[in-house]
Short mmCIF file of C-alpha atoms in Angstrom, two decimals:
data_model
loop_
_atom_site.label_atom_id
_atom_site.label_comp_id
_atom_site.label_asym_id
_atom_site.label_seq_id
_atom_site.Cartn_x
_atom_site.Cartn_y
_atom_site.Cartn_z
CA UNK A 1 3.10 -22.78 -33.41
CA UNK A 2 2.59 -20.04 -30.89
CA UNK A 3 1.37 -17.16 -32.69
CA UNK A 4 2.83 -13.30 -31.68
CA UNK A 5 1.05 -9.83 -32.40
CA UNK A 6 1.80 -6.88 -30.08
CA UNK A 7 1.54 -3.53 -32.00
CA UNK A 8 0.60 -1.80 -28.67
CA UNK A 9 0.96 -1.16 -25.17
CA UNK A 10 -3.07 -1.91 -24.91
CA UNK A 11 -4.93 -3.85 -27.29
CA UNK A 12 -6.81 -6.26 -25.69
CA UNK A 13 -4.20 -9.23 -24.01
CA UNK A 14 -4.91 -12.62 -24.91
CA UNK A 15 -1.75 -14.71 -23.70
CA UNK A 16 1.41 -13.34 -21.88
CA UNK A 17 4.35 -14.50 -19.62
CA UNK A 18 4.18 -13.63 -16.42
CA UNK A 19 7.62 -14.09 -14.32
CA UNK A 20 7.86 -16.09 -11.22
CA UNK A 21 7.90 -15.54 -7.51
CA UNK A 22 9.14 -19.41 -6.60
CA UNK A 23 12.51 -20.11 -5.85
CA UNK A 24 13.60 -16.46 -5.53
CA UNK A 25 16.69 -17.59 -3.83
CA UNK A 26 18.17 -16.09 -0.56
CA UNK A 27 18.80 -12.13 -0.13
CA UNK A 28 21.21 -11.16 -2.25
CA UNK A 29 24.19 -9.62 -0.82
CA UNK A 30 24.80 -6.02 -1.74
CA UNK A 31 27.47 -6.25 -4.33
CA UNK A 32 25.11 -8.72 -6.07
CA UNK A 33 22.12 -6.52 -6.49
CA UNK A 34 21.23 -4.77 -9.92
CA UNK A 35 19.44 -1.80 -8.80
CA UNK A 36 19.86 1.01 -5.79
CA UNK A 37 16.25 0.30 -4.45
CA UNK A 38 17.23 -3.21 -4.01
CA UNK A 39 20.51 -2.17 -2.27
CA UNK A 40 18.33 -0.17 -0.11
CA UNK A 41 16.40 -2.83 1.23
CA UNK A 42 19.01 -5.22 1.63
CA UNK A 43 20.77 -2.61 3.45
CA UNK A 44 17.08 -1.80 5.81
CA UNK A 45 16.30 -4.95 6.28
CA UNK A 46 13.09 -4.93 4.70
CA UNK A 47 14.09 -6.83 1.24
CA UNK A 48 10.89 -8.97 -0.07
CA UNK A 49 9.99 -11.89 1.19
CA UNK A 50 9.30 -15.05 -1.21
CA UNK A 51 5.86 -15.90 0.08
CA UNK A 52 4.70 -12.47 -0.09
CA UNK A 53 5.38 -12.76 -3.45
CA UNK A 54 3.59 -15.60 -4.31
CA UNK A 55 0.93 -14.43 -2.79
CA UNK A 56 0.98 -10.82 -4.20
CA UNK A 57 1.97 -12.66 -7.94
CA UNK A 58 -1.37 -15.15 -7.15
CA UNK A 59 -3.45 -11.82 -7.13
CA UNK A 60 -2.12 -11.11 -10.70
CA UNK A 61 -2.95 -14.50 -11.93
CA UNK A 62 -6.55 -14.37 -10.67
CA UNK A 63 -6.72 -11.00 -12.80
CA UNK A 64 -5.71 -12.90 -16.09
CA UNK A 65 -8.34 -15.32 -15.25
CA UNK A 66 -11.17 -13.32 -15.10
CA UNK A 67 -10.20 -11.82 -18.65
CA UNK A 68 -9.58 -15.05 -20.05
CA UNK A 69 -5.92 -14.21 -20.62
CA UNK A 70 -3.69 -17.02 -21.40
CA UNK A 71 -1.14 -17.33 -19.27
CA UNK A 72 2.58 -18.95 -19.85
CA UNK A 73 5.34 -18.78 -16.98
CA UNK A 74 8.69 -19.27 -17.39
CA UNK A 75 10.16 -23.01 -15.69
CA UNK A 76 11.33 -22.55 -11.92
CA UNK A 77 15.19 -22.49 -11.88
CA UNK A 78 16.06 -22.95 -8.02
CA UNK A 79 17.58 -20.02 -6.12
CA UNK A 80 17.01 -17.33 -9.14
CA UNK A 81 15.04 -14.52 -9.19
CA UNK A 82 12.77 -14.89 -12.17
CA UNK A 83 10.00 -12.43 -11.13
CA UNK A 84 10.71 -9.60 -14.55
CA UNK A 85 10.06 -11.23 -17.35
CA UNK A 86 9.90 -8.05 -18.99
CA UNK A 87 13.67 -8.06 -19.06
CA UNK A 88 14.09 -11.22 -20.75
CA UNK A 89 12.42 -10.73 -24.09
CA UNK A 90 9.80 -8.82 -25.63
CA UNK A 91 7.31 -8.93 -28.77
CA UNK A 92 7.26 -6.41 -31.46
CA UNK A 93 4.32 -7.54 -34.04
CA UNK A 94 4.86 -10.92 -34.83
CA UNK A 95 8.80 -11.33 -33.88
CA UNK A 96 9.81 -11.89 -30.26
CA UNK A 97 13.61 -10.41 -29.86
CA UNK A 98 15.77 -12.24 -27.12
CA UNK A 99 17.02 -9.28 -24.61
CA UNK A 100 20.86 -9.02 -24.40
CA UNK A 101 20.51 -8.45 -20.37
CA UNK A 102 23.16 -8.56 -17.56
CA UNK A 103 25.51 -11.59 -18.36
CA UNK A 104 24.43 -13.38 -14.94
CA UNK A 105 21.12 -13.57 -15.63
CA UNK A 106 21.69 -16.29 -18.58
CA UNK A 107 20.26 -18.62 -17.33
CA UNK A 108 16.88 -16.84 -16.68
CA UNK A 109 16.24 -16.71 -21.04
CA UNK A 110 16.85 -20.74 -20.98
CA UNK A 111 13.74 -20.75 -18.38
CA UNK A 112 11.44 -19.04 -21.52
CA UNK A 113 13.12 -21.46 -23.78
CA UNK A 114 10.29 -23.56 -24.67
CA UNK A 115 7.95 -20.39 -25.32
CA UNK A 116 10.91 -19.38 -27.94
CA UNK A 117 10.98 -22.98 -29.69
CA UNK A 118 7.29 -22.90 -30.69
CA UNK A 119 7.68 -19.23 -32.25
CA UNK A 120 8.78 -19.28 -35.90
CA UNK A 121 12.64 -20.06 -36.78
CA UNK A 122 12.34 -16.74 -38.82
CA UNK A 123 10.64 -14.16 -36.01
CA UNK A 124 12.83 -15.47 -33.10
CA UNK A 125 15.50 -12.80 -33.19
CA UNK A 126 18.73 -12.34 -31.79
CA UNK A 127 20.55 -9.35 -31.95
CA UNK A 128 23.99 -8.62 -31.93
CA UNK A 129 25.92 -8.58 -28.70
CA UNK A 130 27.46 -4.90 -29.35
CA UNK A 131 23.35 -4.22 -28.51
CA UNK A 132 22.65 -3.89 -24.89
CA UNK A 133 18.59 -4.19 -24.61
CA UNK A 134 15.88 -5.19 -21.65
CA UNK A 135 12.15 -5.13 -22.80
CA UNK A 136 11.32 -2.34 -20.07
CA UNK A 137 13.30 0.25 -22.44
CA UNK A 138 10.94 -1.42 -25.66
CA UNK A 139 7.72 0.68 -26.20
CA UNK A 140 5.62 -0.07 -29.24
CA UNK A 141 2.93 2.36 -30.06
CA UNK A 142 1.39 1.85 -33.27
CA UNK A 143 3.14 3.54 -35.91
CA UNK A 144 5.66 4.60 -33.23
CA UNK A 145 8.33 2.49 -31.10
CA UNK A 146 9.13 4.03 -27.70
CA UNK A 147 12.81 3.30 -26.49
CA UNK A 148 14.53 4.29 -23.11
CA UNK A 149 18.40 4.25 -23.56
CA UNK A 150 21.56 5.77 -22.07
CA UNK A 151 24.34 7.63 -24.21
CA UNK A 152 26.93 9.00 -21.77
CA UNK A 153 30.29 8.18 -21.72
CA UNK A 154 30.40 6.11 -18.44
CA UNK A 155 27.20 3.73 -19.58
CA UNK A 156 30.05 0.25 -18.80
CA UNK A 157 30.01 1.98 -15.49
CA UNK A 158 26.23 2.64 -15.24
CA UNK A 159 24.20 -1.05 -13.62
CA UNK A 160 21.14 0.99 -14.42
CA UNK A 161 21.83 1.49 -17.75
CA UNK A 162 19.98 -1.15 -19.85
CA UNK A 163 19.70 -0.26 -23.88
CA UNK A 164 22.44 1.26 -25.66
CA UNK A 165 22.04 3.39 -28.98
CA UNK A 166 23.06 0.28 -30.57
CA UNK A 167 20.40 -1.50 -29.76
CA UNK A 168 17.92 1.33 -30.79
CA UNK A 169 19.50 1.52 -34.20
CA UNK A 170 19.20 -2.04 -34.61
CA UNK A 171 15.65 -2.43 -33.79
CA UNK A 172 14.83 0.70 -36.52
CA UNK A 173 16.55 -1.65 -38.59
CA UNK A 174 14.28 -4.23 -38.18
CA UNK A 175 11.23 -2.36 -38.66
CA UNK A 176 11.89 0.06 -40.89
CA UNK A 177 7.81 0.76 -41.25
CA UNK A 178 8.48 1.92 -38.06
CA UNK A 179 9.31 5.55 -36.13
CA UNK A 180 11.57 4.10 -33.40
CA UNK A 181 11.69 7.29 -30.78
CA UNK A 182 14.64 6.95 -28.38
CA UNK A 183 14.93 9.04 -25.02
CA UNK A 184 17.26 9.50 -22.83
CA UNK A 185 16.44 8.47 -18.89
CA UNK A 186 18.27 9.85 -15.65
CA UNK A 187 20.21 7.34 -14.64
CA UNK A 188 22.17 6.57 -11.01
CA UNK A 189 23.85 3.47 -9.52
CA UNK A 190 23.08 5.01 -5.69
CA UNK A 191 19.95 7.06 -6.03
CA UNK A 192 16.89 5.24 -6.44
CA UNK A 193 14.74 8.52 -6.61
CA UNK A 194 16.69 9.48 -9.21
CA UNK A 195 16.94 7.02 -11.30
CA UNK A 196 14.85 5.50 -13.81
CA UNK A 197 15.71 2.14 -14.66
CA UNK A 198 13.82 1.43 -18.05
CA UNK A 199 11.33 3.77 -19.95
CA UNK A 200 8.57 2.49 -18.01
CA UNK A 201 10.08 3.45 -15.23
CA UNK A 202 8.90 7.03 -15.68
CA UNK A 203 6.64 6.48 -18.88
CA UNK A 204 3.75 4.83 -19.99
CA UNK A 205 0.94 4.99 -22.72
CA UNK A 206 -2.55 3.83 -21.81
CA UNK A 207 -5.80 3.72 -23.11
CA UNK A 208 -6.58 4.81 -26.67
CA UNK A 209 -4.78 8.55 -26.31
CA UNK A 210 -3.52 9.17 -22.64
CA UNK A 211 0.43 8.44 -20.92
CA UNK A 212 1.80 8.72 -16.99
CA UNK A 213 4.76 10.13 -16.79
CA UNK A 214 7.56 11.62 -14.89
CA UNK A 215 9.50 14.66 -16.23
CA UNK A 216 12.65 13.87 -14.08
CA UNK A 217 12.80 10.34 -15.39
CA UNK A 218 13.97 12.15 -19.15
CA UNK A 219 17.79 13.49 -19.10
CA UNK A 220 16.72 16.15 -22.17
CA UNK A 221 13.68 18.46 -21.45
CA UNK A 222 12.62 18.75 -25.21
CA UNK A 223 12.44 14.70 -25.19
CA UNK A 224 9.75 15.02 -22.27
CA UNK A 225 8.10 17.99 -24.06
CA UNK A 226 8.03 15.87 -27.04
CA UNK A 227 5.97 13.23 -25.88
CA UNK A 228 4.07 15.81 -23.41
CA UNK A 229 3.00 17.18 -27.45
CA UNK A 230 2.25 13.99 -28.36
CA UNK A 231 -0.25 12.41 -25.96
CA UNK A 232 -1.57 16.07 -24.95
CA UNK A 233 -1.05 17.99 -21.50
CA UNK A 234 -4.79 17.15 -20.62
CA UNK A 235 -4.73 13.17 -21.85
CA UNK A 236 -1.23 12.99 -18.99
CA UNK A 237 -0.88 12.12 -15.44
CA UNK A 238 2.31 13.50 -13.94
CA UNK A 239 3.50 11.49 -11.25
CA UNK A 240 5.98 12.92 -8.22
CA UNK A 241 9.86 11.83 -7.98
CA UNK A 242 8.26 9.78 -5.26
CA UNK A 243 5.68 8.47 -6.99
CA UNK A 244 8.25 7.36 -9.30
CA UNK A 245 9.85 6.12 -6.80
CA UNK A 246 7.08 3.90 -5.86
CA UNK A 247 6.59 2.52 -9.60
CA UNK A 248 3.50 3.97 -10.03
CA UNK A 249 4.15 3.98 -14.37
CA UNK A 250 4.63 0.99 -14.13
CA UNK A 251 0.96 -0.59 -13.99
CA UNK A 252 -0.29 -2.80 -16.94
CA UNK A 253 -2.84 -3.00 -19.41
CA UNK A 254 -5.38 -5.73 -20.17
CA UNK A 255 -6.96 -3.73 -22.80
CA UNK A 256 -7.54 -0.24 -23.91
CA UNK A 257 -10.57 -0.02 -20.53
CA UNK A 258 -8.86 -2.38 -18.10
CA UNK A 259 -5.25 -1.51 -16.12
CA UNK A 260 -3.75 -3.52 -13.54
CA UNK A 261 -2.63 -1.21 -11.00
CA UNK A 262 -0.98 -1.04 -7.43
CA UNK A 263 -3.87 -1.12 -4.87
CA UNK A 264 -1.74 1.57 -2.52
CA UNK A 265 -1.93 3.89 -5.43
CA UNK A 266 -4.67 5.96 -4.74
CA UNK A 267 -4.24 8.91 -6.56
CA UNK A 268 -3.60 7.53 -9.72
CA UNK A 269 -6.55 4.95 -9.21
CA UNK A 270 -8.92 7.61 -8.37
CA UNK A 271 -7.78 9.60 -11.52
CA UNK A 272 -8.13 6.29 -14.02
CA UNK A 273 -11.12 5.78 -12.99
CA UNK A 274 -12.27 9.61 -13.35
CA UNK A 275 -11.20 8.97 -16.41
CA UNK A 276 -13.63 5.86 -17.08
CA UNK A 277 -10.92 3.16 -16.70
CA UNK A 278 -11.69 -0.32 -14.93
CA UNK A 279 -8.93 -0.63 -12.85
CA UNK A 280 -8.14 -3.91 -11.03
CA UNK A 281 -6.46 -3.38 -8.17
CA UNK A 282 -3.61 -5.84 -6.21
CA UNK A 283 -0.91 -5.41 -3.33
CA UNK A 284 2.19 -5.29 -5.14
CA UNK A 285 4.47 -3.35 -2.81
CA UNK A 286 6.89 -6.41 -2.10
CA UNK A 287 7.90 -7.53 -5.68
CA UNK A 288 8.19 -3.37 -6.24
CA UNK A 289 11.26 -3.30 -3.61
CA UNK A 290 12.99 -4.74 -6.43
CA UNK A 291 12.31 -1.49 -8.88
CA UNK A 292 10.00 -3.15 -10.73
CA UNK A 293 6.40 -3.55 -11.03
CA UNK A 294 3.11 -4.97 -13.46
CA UNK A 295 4.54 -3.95 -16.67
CA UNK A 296 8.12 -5.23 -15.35
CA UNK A 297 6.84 -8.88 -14.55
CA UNK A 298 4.68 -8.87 -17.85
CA UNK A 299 5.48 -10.22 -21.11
CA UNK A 300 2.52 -9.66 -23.79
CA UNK A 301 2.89 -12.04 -26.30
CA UNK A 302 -0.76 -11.51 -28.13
CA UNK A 303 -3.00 -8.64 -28.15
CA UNK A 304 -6.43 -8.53 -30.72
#
């Protein structure tokens, strides 16, 4: 049996699912993209390329292997773009909760099938299908659970928009030991810059105390305020609508010392490490033309 803990964004990792750069498929036309910055490099020209993927993914691996992390990847499917594992499923203490994610990508949950069939029958859980949910909306935080969502009228219109209230109700349900936190992100079919796709998008917690965020990301002021109070002004790194732009929330953490970062992200590297973080730098500027980055590929499974 595989066993499942995650009660934080940064406990020490010990096993994980990392997506998949092989078999990305062609360039997907326009119409069939899920994101604007996707659409915008389709439309420039300059979409990803599958072996600088591998080869930026390979960077990542190495990482886990120098902290002993196990790592589990999902099967190749051929042609399908399995790189954000995040979006698939995710682990709340000892349960792992199947996503309910864009009906065409299906096929991309069979892939993690055999990870699912060694969990538990009872801490494999689906939700209902009136709950809309993708892991990079799914925070947990200790006592706290973190979750991005959309609540305007035109979310069937809204690609961007990922986790529905449903889901967030659903998931209080679940753990009702539990303060599940909802916010409210920007959201934009068009706009890349403003648009953040999941929480981590424009939000996340690292370390023992300390969070990078971006205030545009949050559609309600008080939300951003609220978590502004609860990490502290001087324990948070406010990134830029560019920065944003550029993922740069969206790095991942080995342990409460070690992140996995961007290597073009020199401001916020220089800054973790002021603030006595190890940070392990790798090119990831190709897979991030998809809007997503470290935390989007990841999916923690154990943490001590």
């Amino acid at each position: 049996m595989l066993k499942l803990n995650i009660k934080n964004e940064t406990s020490r990792l010990r096993s994980v699912v990392l997506g998949t750069t092989q078999s990305n498929g062609s360039i997907p036309a326009v119409e069939d993209c899920y994101d604007p910055k996707s659409i915008e490099h389709v439309i420039a020209g300059t979409y990803p390329k599958e072996s600088d993927m591998v080869l930026e993914m390979e960077a990542v691996v190495q990482v886990f292997e120098k902290y002993d992390v196990q790592v589990f990847r999902p099967e190749v499917i051929k042609d399908c773009n399995q790189i954000f594992s995040r979006d698939i499923a995710f682990v709340i203490e000892d349960k792992i909760i199947r996503a309910n994610i864009l009906p065409n990508r299906e096929e991309e949950v069979e892939a993690i099938k055999y990870i699912w069939d060694q969990v538990e029958k009872k801490n494999r859980i689906i939700l209902p299908e009136a709950c809309h949910v993708e892991g990079g909306d799914v925070m947990p935080w200790n006592d706290y659970i973190f979750i991005g969502t959309y609540s305007g009228e035109d979310y069937p219109d809204i690609i961007t928009a990922r986790t529905n209230m449903d889901a967030v109700i659903a998931i209080q349900e679940l753990f009702p030991n539990k303060i599940v936190k909802s916010f409210e992100l920007r959201k934009s079919n068009t706009d890349a810059k403003n648009n953040a796709l999941h929480l981590d998008c424009c939000f996340q917690p690292i370390g023992k105390d300390k969070a990078i965020i971006h205030k545009n990301g949050f559609l309600i002021e008080r939300e951003y305020e609220w978590l502004v109070d609860f990490f502290g002004k001087e324990n948070i790194f406010e990134i830029t609508k560019n920065e944003m732009y550029q993922m740069y929330s969206n790095v991942f953490s080995i342990s409460e010392d070690v992140i996995i970062s961007e290597k073009s992200f020199t401001r916020l590297n220089s800054w973790l490490r002021e603030q006595s973080f190890i940070v392990e730098e790798v090119p990831y500027s190709e897979i991030a033309k998809q809007e997503g980055l470290l935390r989007c590929s990841t999916m923690p499974l154990f943490r001590d």
